[in-house]
XYZ file of C-alpha atoms in Angstrom:
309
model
C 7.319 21.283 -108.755
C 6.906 22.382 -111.929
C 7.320 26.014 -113.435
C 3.715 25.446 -115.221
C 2.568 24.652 -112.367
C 3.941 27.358 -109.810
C 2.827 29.487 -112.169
C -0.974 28.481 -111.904
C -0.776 28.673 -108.401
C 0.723 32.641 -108.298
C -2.351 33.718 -110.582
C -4.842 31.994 -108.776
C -3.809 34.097 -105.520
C -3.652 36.880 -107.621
C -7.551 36.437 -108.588
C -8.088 35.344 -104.970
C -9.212 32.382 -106.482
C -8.615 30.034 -103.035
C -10.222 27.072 -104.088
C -8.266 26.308 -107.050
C -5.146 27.466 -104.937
C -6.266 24.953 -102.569
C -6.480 21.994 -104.949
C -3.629 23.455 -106.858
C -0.937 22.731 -103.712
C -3.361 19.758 -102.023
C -1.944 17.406 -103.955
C 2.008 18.427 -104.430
C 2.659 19.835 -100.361
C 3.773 17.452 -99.105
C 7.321 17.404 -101.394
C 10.377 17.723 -99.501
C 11.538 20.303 -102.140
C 8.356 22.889 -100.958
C 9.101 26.058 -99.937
C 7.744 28.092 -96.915
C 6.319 30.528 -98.832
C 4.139 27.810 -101.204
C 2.948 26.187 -97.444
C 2.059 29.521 -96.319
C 0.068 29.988 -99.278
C -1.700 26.651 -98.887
C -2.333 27.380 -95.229
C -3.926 30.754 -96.033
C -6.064 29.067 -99.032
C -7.425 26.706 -95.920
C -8.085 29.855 -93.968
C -10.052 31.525 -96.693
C -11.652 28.433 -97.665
C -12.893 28.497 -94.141
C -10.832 24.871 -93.105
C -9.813 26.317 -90.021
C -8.749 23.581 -88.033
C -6.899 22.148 -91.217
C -5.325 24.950 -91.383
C -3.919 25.152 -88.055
C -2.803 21.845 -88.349
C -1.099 22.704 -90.735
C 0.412 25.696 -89.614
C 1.120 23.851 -86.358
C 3.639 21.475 -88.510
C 5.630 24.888 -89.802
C 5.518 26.565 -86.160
C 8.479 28.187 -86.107
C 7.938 29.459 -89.851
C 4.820 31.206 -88.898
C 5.736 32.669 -85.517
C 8.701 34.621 -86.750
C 7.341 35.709 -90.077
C 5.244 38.737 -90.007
C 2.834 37.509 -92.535
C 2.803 34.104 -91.298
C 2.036 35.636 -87.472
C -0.721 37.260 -88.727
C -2.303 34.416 -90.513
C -1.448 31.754 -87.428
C -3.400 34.781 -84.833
C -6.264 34.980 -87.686
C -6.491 31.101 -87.583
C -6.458 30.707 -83.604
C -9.458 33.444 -83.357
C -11.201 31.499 -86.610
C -10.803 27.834 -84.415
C -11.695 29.809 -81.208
C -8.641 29.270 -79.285
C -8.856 31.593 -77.469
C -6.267 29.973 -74.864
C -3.737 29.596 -77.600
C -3.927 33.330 -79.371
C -3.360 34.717 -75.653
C 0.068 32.754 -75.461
C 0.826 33.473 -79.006
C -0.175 37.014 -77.834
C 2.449 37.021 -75.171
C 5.310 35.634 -77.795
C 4.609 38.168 -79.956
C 5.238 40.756 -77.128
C 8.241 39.557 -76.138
C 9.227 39.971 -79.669
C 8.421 43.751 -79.760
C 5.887 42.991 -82.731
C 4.905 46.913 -83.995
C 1.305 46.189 -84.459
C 0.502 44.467 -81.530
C -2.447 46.806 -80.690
C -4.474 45.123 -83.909
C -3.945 41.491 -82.471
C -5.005 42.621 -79.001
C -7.713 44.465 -80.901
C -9.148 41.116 -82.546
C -8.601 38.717 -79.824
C -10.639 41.386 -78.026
C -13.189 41.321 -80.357
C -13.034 38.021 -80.716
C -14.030 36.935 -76.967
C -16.725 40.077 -77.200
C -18.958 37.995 -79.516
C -18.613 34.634 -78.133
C -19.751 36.106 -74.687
C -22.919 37.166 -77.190
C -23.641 33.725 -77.332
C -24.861 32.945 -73.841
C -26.385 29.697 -74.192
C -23.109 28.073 -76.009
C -20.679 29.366 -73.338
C -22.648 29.021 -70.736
C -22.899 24.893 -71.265
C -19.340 25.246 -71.763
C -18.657 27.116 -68.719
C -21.073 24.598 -66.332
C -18.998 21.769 -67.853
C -15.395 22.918 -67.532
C -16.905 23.693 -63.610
C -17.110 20.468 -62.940
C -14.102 18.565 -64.233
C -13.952 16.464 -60.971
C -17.674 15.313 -61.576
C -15.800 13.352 -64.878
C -13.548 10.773 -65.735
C -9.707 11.655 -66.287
C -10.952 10.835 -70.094
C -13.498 13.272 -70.592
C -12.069 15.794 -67.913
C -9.390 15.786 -70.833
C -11.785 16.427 -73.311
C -13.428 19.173 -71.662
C -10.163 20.538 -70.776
C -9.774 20.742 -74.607
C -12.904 22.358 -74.955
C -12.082 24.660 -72.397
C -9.654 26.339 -74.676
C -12.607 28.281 -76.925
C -13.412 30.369 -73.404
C -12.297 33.619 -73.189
C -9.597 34.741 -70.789
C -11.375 36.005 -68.054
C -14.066 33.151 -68.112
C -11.479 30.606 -68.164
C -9.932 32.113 -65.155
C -13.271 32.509 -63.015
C -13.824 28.382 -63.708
C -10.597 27.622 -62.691
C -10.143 28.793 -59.693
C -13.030 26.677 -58.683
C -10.551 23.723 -60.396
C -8.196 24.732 -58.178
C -9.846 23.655 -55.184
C -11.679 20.619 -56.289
C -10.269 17.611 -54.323
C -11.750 15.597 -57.117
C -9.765 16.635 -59.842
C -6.890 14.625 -61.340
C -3.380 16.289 -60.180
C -2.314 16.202 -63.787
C -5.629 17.904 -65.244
C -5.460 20.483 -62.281
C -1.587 21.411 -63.012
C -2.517 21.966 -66.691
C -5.359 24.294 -65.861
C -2.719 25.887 -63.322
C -0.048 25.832 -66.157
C -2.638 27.664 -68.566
C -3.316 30.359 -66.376
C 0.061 30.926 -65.500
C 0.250 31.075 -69.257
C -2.255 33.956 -69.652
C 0.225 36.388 -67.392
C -2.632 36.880 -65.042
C -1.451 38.557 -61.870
C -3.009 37.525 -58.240
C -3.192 34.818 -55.683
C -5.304 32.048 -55.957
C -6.277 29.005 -53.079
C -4.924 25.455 -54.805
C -5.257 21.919 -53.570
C -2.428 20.068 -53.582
C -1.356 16.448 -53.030
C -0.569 16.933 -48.890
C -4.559 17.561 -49.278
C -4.205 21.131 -47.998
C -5.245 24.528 -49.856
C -2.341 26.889 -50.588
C -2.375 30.099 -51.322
C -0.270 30.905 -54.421
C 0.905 33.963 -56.204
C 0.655 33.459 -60.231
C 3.633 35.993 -60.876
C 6.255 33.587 -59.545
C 5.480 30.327 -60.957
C 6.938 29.044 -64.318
C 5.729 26.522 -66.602
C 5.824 22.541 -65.404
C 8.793 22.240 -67.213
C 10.420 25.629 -66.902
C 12.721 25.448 -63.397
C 15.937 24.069 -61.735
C 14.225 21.213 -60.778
C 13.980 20.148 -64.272
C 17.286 21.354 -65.504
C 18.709 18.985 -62.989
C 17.233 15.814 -63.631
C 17.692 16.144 -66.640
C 21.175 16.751 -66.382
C 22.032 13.806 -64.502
C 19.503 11.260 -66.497
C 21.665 12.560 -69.401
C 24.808 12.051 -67.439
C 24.394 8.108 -66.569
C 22.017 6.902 -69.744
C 22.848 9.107 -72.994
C 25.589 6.718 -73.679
C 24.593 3.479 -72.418
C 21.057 3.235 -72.935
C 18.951 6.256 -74.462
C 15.750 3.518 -74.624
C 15.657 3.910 -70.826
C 16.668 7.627 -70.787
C 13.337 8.175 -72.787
C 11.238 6.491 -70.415
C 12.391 7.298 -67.572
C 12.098 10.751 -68.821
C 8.530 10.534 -69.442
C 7.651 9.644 -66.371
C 9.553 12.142 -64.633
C 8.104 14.953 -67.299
C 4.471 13.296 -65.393
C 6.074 13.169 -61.923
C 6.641 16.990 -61.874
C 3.060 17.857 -63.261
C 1.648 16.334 -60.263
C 3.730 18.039 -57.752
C 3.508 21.130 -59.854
C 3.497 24.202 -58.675
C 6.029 22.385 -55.462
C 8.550 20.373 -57.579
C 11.438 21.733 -54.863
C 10.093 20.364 -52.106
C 9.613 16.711 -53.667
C 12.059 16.523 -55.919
C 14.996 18.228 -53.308
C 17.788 16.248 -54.005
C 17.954 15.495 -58.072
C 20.657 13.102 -58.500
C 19.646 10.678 -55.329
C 16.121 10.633 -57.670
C 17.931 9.727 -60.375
C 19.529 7.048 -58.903
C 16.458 6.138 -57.453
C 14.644 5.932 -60.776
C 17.435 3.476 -61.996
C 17.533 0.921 -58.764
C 13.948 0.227 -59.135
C 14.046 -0.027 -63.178
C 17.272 -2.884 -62.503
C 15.353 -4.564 -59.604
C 18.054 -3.346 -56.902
C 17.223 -2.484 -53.380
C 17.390 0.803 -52.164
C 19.184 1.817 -49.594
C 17.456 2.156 -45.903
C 17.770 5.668 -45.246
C 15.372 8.639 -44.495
C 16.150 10.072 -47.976
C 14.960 7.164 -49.996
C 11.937 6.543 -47.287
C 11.076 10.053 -48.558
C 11.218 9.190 -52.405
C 9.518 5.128 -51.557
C 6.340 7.654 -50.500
C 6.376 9.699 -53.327
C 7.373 7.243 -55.765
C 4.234 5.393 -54.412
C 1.693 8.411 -54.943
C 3.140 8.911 -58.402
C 2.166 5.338 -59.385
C -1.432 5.918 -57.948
C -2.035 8.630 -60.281
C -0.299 7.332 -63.219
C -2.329 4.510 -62.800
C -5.490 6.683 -62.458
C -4.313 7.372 -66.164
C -3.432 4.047 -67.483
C -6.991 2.744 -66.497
C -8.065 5.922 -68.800
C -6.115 5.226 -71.524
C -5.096 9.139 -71.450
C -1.221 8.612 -70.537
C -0.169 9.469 -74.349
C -2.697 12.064 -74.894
């Protein structure tokens, strides 16, 4: 970039004159020789443009960037209240927490705020409420969709529908671990009812579980798919990966009692990918079963076309 140039763009934020700050970077941001501080300049010139989601996008690309910098933290909250996500500034909420951020009281302040006036307008979240209600009414497709939507409901509304979620025998195992996952995301304490794949109710506390991905389950398999395929063939260590990464989101919260002994799953995983027999004992009866629901549900997904969504 060009002296000239950079110096354009430094008094056109100085006159807060966004749109030509906007069309100033537009067309030079994506060169590898940018620095942070000229894409968090572009990113805010989206945000007071009013591009939101652009922005986000944006900011999205440069995550890291923007949740460790105190200015860039501030603009990524601003821009996750602006898109209405609300699901998203309550986990960047807790990050910032954990990093001991001194004005934390403002961003609890304006995500407060924030979910005050969208309960203002009734009509909007109520139609968004009655639909995220009834994900098991819809297809995995648009249960997906309105699991996106879902996003722009406040906290407490978002926990009230999905406890309902919870118990729905109708809703996809994957789409009912990621509304799990979300609220275990939101810190909320309590115990909630959830329907799992042995078709029973269970009653779960939310202060115990981790993320889908966050346990020793996970740690281990991937310890010993990186043990027998880094080397020899990382092609297959990628899928097999994948599916295991869906695996564990169906049997989610209960990936210990599927899932109890790692390596014999690994080894599993690879007999049936080279076409060899498994042995007849009551361990791999155990995994045949599971193995079998996984591949219900995955294809549940495949006829959706939402397995890389």
């Amino acid at each position: 970039m060009q002296d000239d140039q950079l110096l354009k763009i430094k008094r056109a934020v100085a006159d807060e004159q966004w749109n030509k700050v906007l069309n100033l970077i537009e067309p030079i941001i994506s060169e590898t020789a940018n620095t942070q501080q000229l894409h968090y300049l572009f990113v805010l010139s989206l945000f007071k443009t009013k591009h939101y989601l652009e922005g986000l996008k944006y900011a999205n690309d440069y995550y890291d960037f923007y949740a460790n910098d105190s200015k860039g933290q501030n603009l990524y909250f601003s821009l996750l209240l602006a898109c209405q996500d609300f699901l998203g500034a309550h986990q960047f909420l807790e990050i910032l927490k954990q990093d001991h951020v001194d004005n934390i009281s403002d961003y609890v302040t304006s995500l407060t705020n924030k979910e005050i006036e969208v309960r203002q307008q009734k009509v909007t979240l109520n139609q968004k409420l009655k639909k995220f209600y009834h994900l098991g009414d819809l297809s995995v497709r648009e249960a997906n969709s309105t699991l996106q939507e879902a996003k722009q409901l406040p906290a407490t509304e978002y926990f009230q529908a999905a406890q309902f979620i919870f118990v729905d025998p109708f809703v996809h195992p994957l789409i009912r671990a990621t509304v799990l996952e979300n609220v275990v995301s939101l810190k909320l304490k309590g115990k909630i009812k959830y329907y799992w794949l042995d078709q029973q109710n269970h009653e779960i506390d939310l202060t115990r579980l981790t993320g889908i991905l966050d346990n020793p389950v996970q740690i281990k398999l991937n310890k010993f798919l990186q043990e027998k395929l880094a080397d020899s063939d990382p092609i297959l260590l990628e899928g097999i990966s994948k599916d295991k990464n869906l695996y564990l989101s169906y049997v989610y919260p209960y990936a210990k009692q599927v899932f109890k002994k790692p390596e014999e799953w690994v080894n599993y995983w690879l007999d049936d990918y080279y076409g060899r027999m498994h042995p007849d004992t009551e361990d791999t009866r155990f995994m045949t079963k599971w193995q079998g629901k996984f591949r219900k549900y995955t294809t549940e997904l495949l006829e959706n076309n939402d397995i890389n969504k």
